[in-house]
mmCIF file of C-alpha atoms in Angstrom:
data_model
loop_
_atom_site.group_PDB
_atom_site.id
_atom_site.type_symbol
_atom_site.label_atom_id
_atom_site.label_comp_id
_atom_site.label_asym_id
_atom_site.label_seq_id
_atom_site.Cartn_x
_atom_site.Cartn_y
_atom_site.Cartn_z
ATOM 1 C CA UNK A 1 -15.028 43.278 42.753
ATOM 2 C CA UNK A 2 -15.739 42.259 39.140
ATOM 3 C CA UNK A 3 -18.382 39.632 38.639
ATOM 4 C CA UNK A 4 -17.047 36.086 38.150
ATOM 5 C CA UNK A 5 -17.948 33.979 35.103
ATOM 6 C CA UNK A 6 -20.339 31.211 36.062
ATOM 7 C CA UNK A 7 -18.786 27.734 35.894
ATOM 8 C CA UNK A 8 -21.282 26.518 33.308
ATOM 9 C CA UNK A 9 -20.075 29.235 30.926
ATOM 10 C CA UNK A 10 -16.347 29.025 31.705
ATOM 11 C CA UNK A 11 -15.967 25.305 30.978
ATOM 12 C CA UNK A 12 -17.203 25.443 27.358
ATOM 13 C CA UNK A 13 -15.049 28.499 26.688
ATOM 14 C CA UNK A 14 -11.980 26.705 28.009
ATOM 15 C CA UNK A 15 -12.723 23.690 25.770
ATOM 16 C CA UNK A 16 -13.132 25.941 22.724
ATOM 17 C CA UNK A 17 -9.905 27.780 23.542
ATOM 18 C CA UNK A 18 -8.037 24.483 23.983
ATOM 19 C CA UNK A 19 -9.273 23.105 20.649
ATOM 20 C CA UNK A 20 -8.562 26.379 18.835
ATOM 21 C CA UNK A 21 -5.032 26.411 20.240
ATOM 22 C CA UNK A 22 -4.489 22.798 19.203
ATOM 23 C CA UNK A 23 -5.757 23.498 15.673
ATOM 24 C CA UNK A 24 -3.498 26.538 15.342
ATOM 25 C CA UNK A 25 -0.534 24.509 16.562
ATOM 26 C CA UNK A 26 -1.280 21.778 13.999
ATOM 27 C CA UNK A 27 -1.443 24.338 11.185
ATOM 28 C CA UNK A 28 1.770 26.038 12.282
ATOM 29 C CA UNK A 29 3.461 22.637 12.440
ATOM 30 C CA UNK A 30 2.378 21.866 8.863
ATOM 31 C CA UNK A 31 3.550 25.306 7.716
ATOM 32 C CA UNK A 32 7.012 24.966 9.253
ATOM 33 C CA UNK A 33 7.614 21.295 8.363
ATOM 34 C CA UNK A 34 5.936 21.006 4.951
ATOM 35 C CA UNK A 35 5.197 24.527 3.716
ATOM 36 C CA UNK A 36 1.413 23.991 3.857
ATOM 37 C CA UNK A 37 -0.306 27.411 3.995
ATOM 38 C CA UNK A 38 -2.249 28.163 7.170
ATOM 39 C CA UNK A 39 -5.555 28.497 5.309
ATOM 40 C CA UNK A 40 -5.129 25.434 3.074
ATOM 41 C CA UNK A 41 -7.086 22.191 3.506
ATOM 42 C CA UNK A 42 -4.699 19.313 2.691
ATOM 43 C CA UNK A 43 -6.510 16.086 1.830
ATOM 44 C CA UNK A 44 -4.515 13.002 0.854
ATOM 45 C CA UNK A 45 -7.345 11.453 -1.188
ATOM 46 C CA UNK A 46 -7.567 14.576 -3.359
ATOM 47 C CA UNK A 47 -4.031 15.969 -3.321
ATOM 48 C CA UNK A 48 -2.324 12.698 -4.333
ATOM 49 C CA UNK A 49 -4.988 10.782 -6.257
ATOM 50 C CA UNK A 50 -6.846 11.287 -9.546
ATOM 51 C CA UNK A 51 -10.059 9.411 -10.284
ATOM 52 C CA UNK A 52 -9.896 9.362 -14.055
ATOM 53 C CA UNK A 53 -12.898 7.547 -15.524
ATOM 54 C CA UNK A 54 -12.659 4.148 -13.799
ATOM 55 C CA UNK A 55 -8.910 4.471 -13.152
ATOM 56 C CA UNK A 56 -7.508 5.452 -9.757
ATOM 57 C CA UNK A 57 -3.966 6.782 -10.160
ATOM 58 C CA UNK A 58 -1.496 9.193 -8.654
ATOM 59 C CA UNK A 59 -2.041 12.882 -9.347
ATOM 60 C CA UNK A 60 0.659 14.367 -11.621
ATOM 61 C CA UNK A 61 2.810 16.713 -9.528
ATOM 62 C CA UNK A 62 0.680 15.860 -6.498
ATOM 63 C CA UNK A 63 1.769 17.215 -3.115
ATOM 64 C CA UNK A 64 0.689 16.243 0.365
ATOM 65 C CA UNK A 65 2.795 17.441 3.264
ATOM 66 C CA UNK A 66 6.223 15.856 2.657
ATOM 67 C CA UNK A 67 5.117 13.697 -0.293
ATOM 68 C CA UNK A 68 5.906 14.804 -3.846
ATOM 69 C CA UNK A 69 4.738 13.016 -6.994
ATOM 70 C CA UNK A 70 6.333 13.428 -10.406
ATOM 71 C CA UNK A 71 4.844 14.284 -13.801
ATOM 72 C CA UNK A 72 3.244 10.842 -14.133
ATOM 73 C CA UNK A 73 1.823 10.871 -10.602
ATOM 74 C CA UNK A 74 4.392 8.309 -9.402
ATOM 75 C CA UNK A 75 6.628 8.411 -6.347
ATOM 76 C CA UNK A 76 10.040 8.425 -7.925
ATOM 77 C CA UNK A 77 12.641 10.546 -9.694
ATOM 78 C CA UNK A 78 11.646 12.900 -12.544
ATOM 79 C CA UNK A 79 10.265 10.793 -15.365
ATOM 80 C CA UNK A 80 10.476 10.990 -19.150
ATOM 81 C CA UNK A 81 8.557 9.127 -21.841
ATOM 82 C CA UNK A 82 11.304 6.494 -22.029
ATOM 83 C CA UNK A 83 14.017 5.624 -19.524
ATOM 84 C CA UNK A 84 17.413 7.268 -20.110
ATOM 85 C CA UNK A 85 19.759 5.384 -22.411
ATOM 86 C CA UNK A 86 21.458 2.544 -20.578
ATOM 87 C CA UNK A 87 19.065 2.831 -17.626
ATOM 88 C CA UNK A 88 16.686 0.155 -16.348
ATOM 89 C CA UNK A 89 13.240 1.431 -15.371
ATOM 90 C CA UNK A 90 11.523 -0.545 -12.617
ATOM 91 C CA UNK A 91 7.798 0.033 -12.036
ATOM 92 C CA UNK A 92 6.145 -0.887 -8.723
ATOM 93 C CA UNK A 93 2.446 -1.798 -8.586
ATOM 94 C CA UNK A 94 0.609 -2.416 -5.334
ATOM 95 C CA UNK A 95 -1.537 -0.923 -2.594
ATOM 96 C CA UNK A 96 -0.858 0.886 0.683
ATOM 97 C CA UNK A 97 1.972 -1.462 1.724
ATOM 98 C CA UNK A 98 3.977 -0.005 -1.181
ATOM 99 C CA UNK A 99 3.436 3.661 -0.313
ATOM 100 C CA UNK A 100 3.341 3.860 3.479
ATOM 101 C CA UNK A 101 6.009 6.219 4.718
ATOM 102 C CA UNK A 102 3.940 8.771 6.584
ATOM 103 C CA UNK A 103 6.123 11.451 8.092
ATOM 104 C CA UNK A 104 9.115 9.695 6.554
ATOM 105 C CA UNK A 105 8.099 10.252 2.925
ATOM 106 C CA UNK A 106 10.795 8.869 0.657
ATOM 107 C CA UNK A 107 11.485 5.861 2.895
ATOM 108 C CA UNK A 108 8.932 3.560 1.246
ATOM 109 C CA UNK A 109 10.431 0.229 0.215
ATOM 110 C CA UNK A 110 10.569 1.237 -3.503
ATOM 111 C CA UNK A 111 12.646 4.267 -2.470
ATOM 112 C CA UNK A 112 14.929 1.990 -0.455
ATOM 113 C CA UNK A 113 15.144 -0.286 -3.491
ATOM 114 C CA UNK A 114 16.196 2.747 -5.557
ATOM 115 C CA UNK A 115 18.958 3.533 -3.039
ATOM 116 C CA UNK A 116 20.276 -0.027 -3.145
ATOM 117 C CA UNK A 117 20.142 -0.320 -6.941
ATOM 118 C CA UNK A 118 21.816 3.042 -7.523
ATOM 119 C CA UNK A 119 25.013 1.617 -6.039
ATOM 120 C CA UNK A 120 25.202 -0.848 -8.927
ATOM 121 C CA UNK A 121 24.455 1.245 -12.004
ATOM 122 C CA UNK A 122 21.673 3.223 -13.614
ATOM 123 C CA UNK A 123 18.249 2.174 -12.340
ATOM 124 C CA UNK A 124 15.079 4.250 -12.174
ATOM 125 C CA UNK A 125 12.438 3.000 -9.722
ATOM 126 C CA UNK A 126 8.952 4.446 -10.260
ATOM 127 C CA UNK A 127 6.350 3.704 -7.598
ATOM 128 C CA UNK A 128 2.882 3.736 -9.199
ATOM 129 C CA UNK A 129 1.138 2.072 -6.238
ATOM 130 C CA UNK A 130 -2.040 3.614 -4.813
ATOM 131 C CA UNK A 131 -3.619 2.843 -1.460
ATOM 132 C CA UNK A 132 -6.685 0.589 -1.558
ATOM 133 C CA UNK A 133 -6.122 -1.013 -4.972
ATOM 134 C CA UNK A 134 -7.003 -4.677 -5.455
ATOM 135 C CA UNK A 135 -5.663 -6.553 -8.480
ATOM 136 C CA UNK A 136 -8.553 -5.551 -10.721
ATOM 137 C CA UNK A 137 -7.835 -1.864 -10.151
ATOM 138 C CA UNK A 138 -4.081 -2.415 -10.386
ATOM 139 C CA UNK A 139 -4.604 -4.044 -13.798
ATOM 140 C CA UNK A 140 -6.623 -1.062 -15.014
ATOM 141 C CA UNK A 141 -3.989 1.327 -13.651
ATOM 142 C CA UNK A 142 -1.322 -0.564 -15.589
ATOM 143 C CA UNK A 143 -3.133 -0.959 -18.893
ATOM 144 C CA UNK A 144 -4.688 2.517 -19.012
ATOM 145 C CA UNK A 145 -1.958 4.639 -17.450
ATOM 146 C CA UNK A 146 1.295 3.274 -16.023
ATOM 147 C CA UNK A 147 2.276 1.325 -19.158
ATOM 148 C CA UNK A 148 2.553 4.655 -21.003
ATOM 149 C CA UNK A 149 5.939 4.973 -19.307
ATOM 150 C CA UNK A 150 7.646 1.789 -20.559
ATOM 151 C CA UNK A 151 9.451 -0.244 -17.931
ATOM 152 C CA UNK A 152 11.779 -3.189 -18.319
ATOM 153 C CA UNK A 153 10.803 -4.654 -14.929
ATOM 154 C CA UNK A 154 7.455 -4.451 -13.118
ATOM 155 C CA UNK A 155 7.304 -5.386 -9.422
ATOM 156 C CA UNK A 156 3.838 -6.507 -8.263
ATOM 157 C CA UNK A 157 3.125 -6.613 -4.517
ATOM 158 C CA UNK A 158 -0.579 -7.571 -4.225
ATOM 159 C CA UNK A 159 -2.740 -7.599 -1.079
ATOM 160 C CA UNK A 160 -4.739 -10.871 -0.844
ATOM 161 C CA UNK A 161 -7.010 -9.615 1.966
ATOM 162 C CA UNK A 162 -9.003 -7.483 -0.505
ATOM 163 C CA UNK A 163 -10.473 -10.791 -1.686
ATOM 164 C CA UNK A 164 -12.020 -11.432 1.740
ATOM 165 C CA UNK A 165 -13.940 -8.164 1.954
ATOM 166 C CA UNK A 166 -17.749 -8.434 2.032
ATOM 167 C CA UNK A 167 -18.019 -7.626 -1.697
ATOM 168 C CA UNK A 168 -15.691 -9.451 -4.099
ATOM 169 C CA UNK A 169 -13.246 -7.272 -6.069
ATOM 170 C CA UNK A 170 -14.130 -6.895 -9.755
ATOM 171 C CA UNK A 171 -12.694 -5.048 -12.708
ATOM 172 C CA UNK A 172 -14.020 -1.493 -12.395
ATOM 173 C CA UNK A 173 -16.236 -0.186 -15.163
ATOM 174 C CA UNK A 174 -18.191 2.705 -13.633
ATOM 175 C CA UNK A 175 -16.742 6.218 -13.965
ATOM 176 C CA UNK A 176 -15.521 7.713 -10.699
ATOM 177 C CA UNK A 177 -16.079 11.206 -9.408
ATOM 178 C CA UNK A 178 -13.302 13.444 -8.194
ATOM 179 C CA UNK A 179 -13.470 14.346 -4.517
ATOM 180 C CA UNK A 180 -14.718 17.896 -3.832
ATOM 181 C CA UNK A 181 -12.322 20.432 -2.381
ATOM 182 C CA UNK A 182 -12.760 20.618 1.396
ATOM 183 C CA UNK A 183 -13.284 24.104 2.900
ATOM 184 C CA UNK A 184 -10.231 25.820 4.343
ATOM 185 C CA UNK A 185 -11.571 25.484 7.872
ATOM 186 C CA UNK A 186 -11.512 21.668 7.721
ATOM 187 C CA UNK A 187 -9.785 20.743 11.013
ATOM 188 C CA UNK A 188 -6.276 19.306 10.879
ATOM 189 C CA UNK A 189 -6.152 18.540 14.600
ATOM 190 C CA UNK A 190 -8.506 15.595 13.991
ATOM 191 C CA UNK A 191 -5.883 13.660 11.995
ATOM 192 C CA UNK A 192 -3.358 13.965 14.792
ATOM 193 C CA UNK A 193 -5.834 12.831 17.438
ATOM 194 C CA UNK A 194 -6.946 9.821 15.385
ATOM 195 C CA UNK A 195 -3.332 8.668 15.038
ATOM 196 C CA UNK A 196 -3.161 8.046 18.771
ATOM 197 C CA UNK A 197 -4.480 5.016 20.650
ATOM 198 C CA UNK A 198 -6.494 6.115 23.662
ATOM 199 C CA UNK A 199 -7.798 2.686 24.684
ATOM 200 C CA UNK A 200 -6.091 0.189 26.998
ATOM 201 C CA UNK A 201 -5.420 -3.113 25.202
ATOM 202 C CA UNK A 202 -8.124 -5.075 27.050
ATOM 203 C CA UNK A 203 -10.727 -2.420 26.255
ATOM 204 C CA UNK A 204 -9.600 -2.253 22.608
ATOM 205 C CA UNK A 205 -9.976 -6.027 22.207
ATOM 206 C CA UNK A 206 -13.425 -5.950 23.808
ATOM 207 C CA UNK A 207 -14.599 -3.163 21.498
ATOM 208 C CA UNK A 208 -13.306 -4.975 18.400
ATOM 209 C CA UNK A 209 -14.908 -8.287 19.386
ATOM 210 C CA UNK A 210 -18.205 -6.511 20.007
ATOM 211 C CA UNK A 211 -18.029 -4.738 16.636
ATOM 212 C CA UNK A 212 -17.237 -7.989 14.784
ATOM 213 C CA UNK A 213 -20.026 -9.880 16.568
ATOM 214 C CA UNK A 214 -22.563 -7.182 15.665
ATOM 215 C CA UNK A 215 -21.371 -7.153 12.045
ATOM 216 C CA UNK A 216 -21.706 -10.931 11.692
ATOM 217 C CA UNK A 217 -25.142 -10.879 13.389
ATOM 218 C CA UNK A 218 -26.448 -8.591 10.646
ATOM 219 C CA UNK A 219 -26.037 -11.370 8.046
ATOM 220 C CA UNK A 220 -27.362 -14.863 7.507
ATOM 221 C CA UNK A 221 -25.631 -17.822 9.189
ATOM 222 C CA UNK A 222 -22.559 -18.878 7.232
ATOM 223 C CA UNK A 223 -21.829 -15.364 5.957
ATOM 224 C CA UNK A 224 -18.514 -15.203 7.834
ATOM 225 C CA UNK A 225 -15.915 -17.404 6.182
ATOM 226 C CA UNK A 226 -14.865 -20.253 8.487
ATOM 227 C CA UNK A 227 -12.539 -21.739 5.848
ATOM 228 C CA UNK A 228 -10.728 -20.435 2.781
ATOM 229 C CA UNK A 229 -13.417 -19.638 0.162
ATOM 230 C CA UNK A 230 -12.480 -21.416 -3.061
ATOM 231 C CA UNK A 231 -14.353 -18.924 -5.253
ATOM 232 C CA UNK A 232 -12.490 -15.939 -3.777
ATOM 233 C CA UNK A 233 -9.131 -17.689 -4.144
ATOM 234 C CA UNK A 234 -9.922 -18.516 -7.771
ATOM 235 C CA UNK A 235 -10.877 -14.870 -8.366
ATOM 236 C CA UNK A 236 -7.499 -13.823 -6.959
ATOM 237 C CA UNK A 237 -5.809 -16.295 -9.322
ATOM 238 C CA UNK A 238 -7.659 -15.006 -12.400
ATOM 239 C CA UNK A 239 -6.952 -11.364 -11.605
ATOM 240 C CA UNK A 240 -3.254 -11.915 -10.904
ATOM 241 C CA UNK A 241 -2.758 -14.099 -13.966
ATOM 242 C CA UNK A 242 -4.415 -11.478 -16.195
ATOM 243 C CA UNK A 243 -2.168 -8.759 -14.795
ATOM 244 C CA UNK A 244 0.956 -10.839 -15.448
ATOM 245 C CA UNK A 245 -0.157 -11.472 -19.045
ATOM 246 C CA UNK A 246 -0.826 -7.743 -19.569
ATOM 247 C CA UNK A 247 2.609 -6.827 -18.204
ATOM 248 C CA UNK A 248 4.376 -9.374 -20.382
ATOM 249 C CA UNK A 249 2.458 -8.133 -23.433
ATOM 250 C CA UNK A 250 4.389 -4.849 -23.155
ATOM 251 C CA UNK A 251 7.738 -6.661 -23.124
ATOM 252 C CA UNK A 252 8.334 -6.007 -19.424
ATOM 253 C CA UNK A 253 9.429 -8.720 -16.982
ATOM 254 C CA UNK A 254 7.054 -9.121 -14.003
ATOM 255 C CA UNK A 255 8.439 -9.755 -10.535
ATOM 256 C CA UNK A 256 5.782 -11.181 -8.207
ATOM 257 C CA UNK A 257 6.220 -10.659 -4.479
ATOM 258 C CA UNK A 258 4.551 -12.875 -1.887
ATOM 259 C CA UNK A 259 2.600 -10.880 0.688
ATOM 260 C CA UNK A 260 4.302 -10.601 4.087
ATOM 261 C CA UNK A 261 2.574 -10.070 7.441
ATOM 262 C CA UNK A 262 3.688 -9.670 11.036
ATOM 263 C CA UNK A 263 2.208 -13.001 12.068
ATOM 264 C CA UNK A 264 4.143 -16.153 12.835
ATOM 265 C CA UNK A 265 2.573 -19.568 12.225
ATOM 266 C CA UNK A 266 0.712 -19.962 14.500
ATOM 267 C CA UNK A 267 0.317 -16.341 15.664
ATOM 268 C CA UNK A 268 1.274 -15.515 19.238
ATOM 269 C CA UNK A 269 -0.905 -14.064 22.032
ATOM 270 C CA UNK A 270 0.691 -10.658 21.410
ATOM 271 C CA UNK A 271 -0.802 -10.710 17.896
ATOM 272 C CA UNK A 272 -4.440 -10.943 19.026
ATOM 273 C CA UNK A 273 -5.236 -7.228 19.032
ATOM 274 C CA UNK A 274 -3.662 -6.655 15.602
ATOM 275 C CA UNK A 275 -5.429 -9.693 14.137
ATOM 276 C CA UNK A 276 -8.787 -8.489 15.479
ATOM 277 C CA UNK A 277 -8.146 -5.099 13.904
ATOM 278 C CA UNK A 278 -7.458 -6.772 10.553
ATOM 279 C CA UNK A 279 -10.565 -8.905 10.888
ATOM 280 C CA UNK A 280 -12.715 -5.864 11.593
ATOM 281 C CA UNK A 281 -13.518 -5.052 7.964
ATOM 282 C CA UNK A 282 -13.222 -8.597 6.638
ATOM 283 C CA UNK A 283 -15.756 -11.320 5.983
ATOM 284 C CA UNK A 284 -13.370 -13.934 7.395
ATOM 285 C CA UNK A 285 -12.201 -14.985 10.822
ATOM 286 C CA UNK A 286 -8.656 -14.145 11.813
ATOM 287 C CA UNK A 287 -7.595 -17.760 11.273
ATOM 288 C CA UNK A 288 -9.025 -17.759 7.733
ATOM 289 C CA UNK A 289 -7.314 -14.461 6.949
ATOM 290 C CA UNK A 290 -3.962 -16.090 7.657
ATOM 291 C CA UNK A 291 -4.842 -19.287 5.799
ATOM 292 C CA UNK A 292 -5.927 -17.235 2.777
ATOM 293 C CA UNK A 293 -2.596 -15.385 2.850
ATOM 294 C CA UNK A 294 -0.721 -18.690 2.611
ATOM 295 C CA UNK A 295 -3.025 -19.996 -0.124
ATOM 296 C CA UNK A 296 -2.767 -16.765 -2.142
ATOM 297 C CA UNK A 297 1.034 -16.787 -1.898
ATOM 298 C CA UNK A 298 1.022 -20.378 -3.198
ATOM 299 C CA UNK A 299 -1.189 -19.249 -6.095
ATOM 300 C CA UNK A 300 1.217 -16.389 -6.842
ATOM 301 C CA UNK A 301 4.145 -18.795 -6.942
ATOM 302 C CA UNK A 302 2.256 -21.156 -9.225
ATOM 303 C CA UNK A 303 1.337 -18.359 -11.652
ATOM 304 C CA UNK A 304 4.949 -17.194 -11.741
ATOM 305 C CA UNK A 305 6.093 -20.709 -12.580
ATOM 306 C CA UNK A 306 3.481 -21.071 -15.314
ATOM 307 C CA UNK A 307 4.157 -17.660 -16.862
ATOM 308 C CA UNK A 308 7.929 -17.671 -16.451
ATOM 309 C CA UNK A 309 7.994 -14.748 -14.007
ATOM 310 C CA UNK A 310 10.361 -14.171 -11.099
ATOM 311 C CA UNK A 311 9.118 -14.689 -7.513
ATOM 312 C CA UNK A 312 10.467 -12.821 -4.503
ATOM 313 C CA UNK A 313 9.366 -14.654 -1.361
ATOM 314 C CA UNK A 314 8.999 -11.734 1.029
ATOM 315 C CA UNK A 315 6.668 -13.787 3.232
ATOM 316 C CA UNK A 316 9.337 -16.412 3.879
ATOM 317 C CA UNK A 317 11.853 -13.701 4.775
ATOM 318 C CA UNK A 318 9.633 -11.403 6.833
ATOM 319 C CA UNK A 319 6.643 -13.233 8.344
ATOM 320 C CA UNK A 320 6.696 -13.288 12.131
ATOM 321 C CA UNK A 321 9.214 -10.450 12.435
ATOM 322 C CA UNK A 322 6.923 -8.163 14.412
ATOM 323 C CA UNK A 323 9.580 -5.468 14.698
ATOM 324 C CA UNK A 324 9.340 -4.944 10.927
ATOM 325 C CA UNK A 325 5.593 -4.185 10.917
ATOM 326 C CA UNK A 326 3.497 -1.297 12.234
ATOM 327 C CA UNK A 327 0.308 -3.371 12.030
ATOM 328 C CA UNK A 328 -0.738 -6.564 10.232
ATOM 329 C CA UNK A 329 1.089 -5.840 6.964
ATOM 330 C CA UNK A 330 2.425 -2.264 6.794
ATOM 331 C CA UNK A 331 6.134 -1.870 7.339
ATOM 332 C CA UNK A 332 8.301 0.030 9.777
ATOM 333 C CA UNK A 333 11.341 1.916 8.439
ATOM 334 C CA UNK A 334 13.477 -1.146 9.178
ATOM 335 C CA UNK A 335 10.970 -3.417 7.418
ATOM 336 C CA UNK A 336 10.944 -1.165 4.371
ATOM 337 C CA UNK A 337 14.729 -1.300 4.232
ATOM 338 C CA UNK A 338 14.678 -5.107 4.388
ATOM 339 C CA UNK A 339 12.113 -5.452 1.603
ATOM 340 C CA UNK A 340 13.815 -2.794 -0.512
ATOM 341 C CA UNK A 341 17.156 -4.607 -0.282
ATOM 342 C CA UNK A 342 15.552 -7.977 -1.003
ATOM 343 C CA UNK A 343 13.872 -6.632 -4.140
ATOM 344 C CA UNK A 344 16.994 -4.790 -5.269
ATOM 345 C CA UNK A 345 19.003 -8.017 -5.183
ATOM 346 C CA UNK A 346 16.273 -9.826 -7.131
ATOM 347 C CA UNK A 347 15.955 -7.102 -9.764
ATOM 348 C CA UNK A 348 19.716 -7.039 -10.291
ATOM 349 C CA UNK A 349 19.713 -10.815 -10.733
ATOM 350 C CA UNK A 350 16.821 -10.647 -13.208
ATOM 351 C CA UNK A 351 18.416 -7.863 -15.254
ATOM 352 C CA UNK A 352 21.721 -9.724 -15.385
ATOM 353 C CA UNK A 353 20.039 -12.892 -16.611
ATOM 354 C CA UNK A 354 18.123 -10.996 -19.287
ATOM 355 C CA UNK A 355 21.292 -9.276 -20.501
ATOM 356 C CA UNK A 356 23.025 -12.657 -20.737
ATOM 357 C CA UNK A 357 20.097 -14.145 -22.656
ATOM 358 C CA UNK A 358 19.987 -11.212 -25.083
ATOM 359 C CA UNK A 359 23.739 -11.389 -25.630
ATOM 360 C CA UNK A 360 23.578 -15.137 -26.217
ATOM 361 C CA UNK A 361 20.807 -14.596 -28.720
ATOM 362 C CA UNK A 362 22.895 -12.075 -30.672
ATOM 363 C CA UNK A 363 26.051 -14.224 -30.693
ATOM 364 C CA UNK A 364 24.555 -17.674 -31.034
ATOM 365 C CA UNK A 365 25.299 -18.586 -27.419
ATOM 366 C CA UNK A 366 28.971 -17.534 -27.470
ATOM 367 C CA UNK A 367 28.618 -14.413 -25.320
ATOM 368 C CA UNK A 368 31.050 -13.849 -22.510
ATOM 369 C CA UNK A 369 28.659 -14.304 -19.601
ATOM 370 C CA UNK A 370 30.981 -12.699 -17.074
ATOM 371 C CA UNK A 371 31.136 -9.501 -19.110
ATOM 372 C CA UNK A 372 27.343 -9.590 -19.616
ATOM 373 C CA UNK A 373 26.714 -9.853 -15.896
ATOM 374 C CA UNK A 374 28.960 -6.855 -15.330
ATOM 375 C CA UNK A 375 26.979 -4.796 -17.815
ATOM 376 C CA UNK A 376 23.587 -5.978 -16.634
ATOM 377 C CA UNK A 377 23.391 -4.298 -13.247
ATOM 378 C CA UNK A 378 24.574 -0.950 -14.486
ATOM 379 C CA UNK A 379 23.347 -0.846 -18.029
ATOM 380 C CA UNK A 380 26.798 0.251 -19.139
#
């Protein structure tokens, strides 16, 4: 009889074979679904993002699995130096909330806004948002890059929680380095495993509480915010106000969107795990995170009133609707459709009002407003 493999040698070989099979399956899945070559090493931070001096922007013609960027590095239709005649170009600025679509690339709320607007005339929605951008970086993206493609309307969906991170956001000045190309053997199975939750809810809460307690213990007493920090809220105000001024300086009309989250007021017991996960990387307690959201949205509304900008109150429409959120603030497909439709209605209203105002200015206030409204949505 042939000699049998000893158990201590068989087990590691089985593990290696299992992992190799899983990695091959992941690569074949990417090949069939997205056309990613077997020996490629897709990396979202390199394939979709350019670090150009101090500017973080989308990579022109970037590709990552099902995501395709255009010549400007935006998620949107093919783009030219100026919008087509009679067309209204809408630019979207924001962070990950504005780009999350995952496997459903093309279902982000700006894409849903494009679908809704296209039923009412010629609109071109360009999504210039990049994951991880606070208002300082969004401002630099706008002034140094996105404004090269003139837009009539600029939608700004900022993330207040960046202003509760350990280090305060500032305008970037240091040049950034491009990420190196990963080797072809970089595992793709890891991404699929990390997308799954292996921990029971009670264990997940315990692990998060332990992590937060250890993080806070590493700093001096008072480091964790127990109330809304006035200096961070004022920094948010200054950054947002500067961005609005820079947008208006190009002749575009800013549309400011209040930040929506899954939490009701007060949050329910079913929100505890998600709130702990949000608190994990913050300098604030979960309660302060929510209070800062409300305060920042009030600041946004005040800036819009002062600067004559439109406000879309997404928070009032969406907060507490857990079925519209995948986590604390990122949207499900249904949530993206709701926000896209809400913004489409607001943009149409803004464009109509501007057309009326321009017509009144040309005719000394005698324009036929009904005819102007009809032209405004479609640009025809």
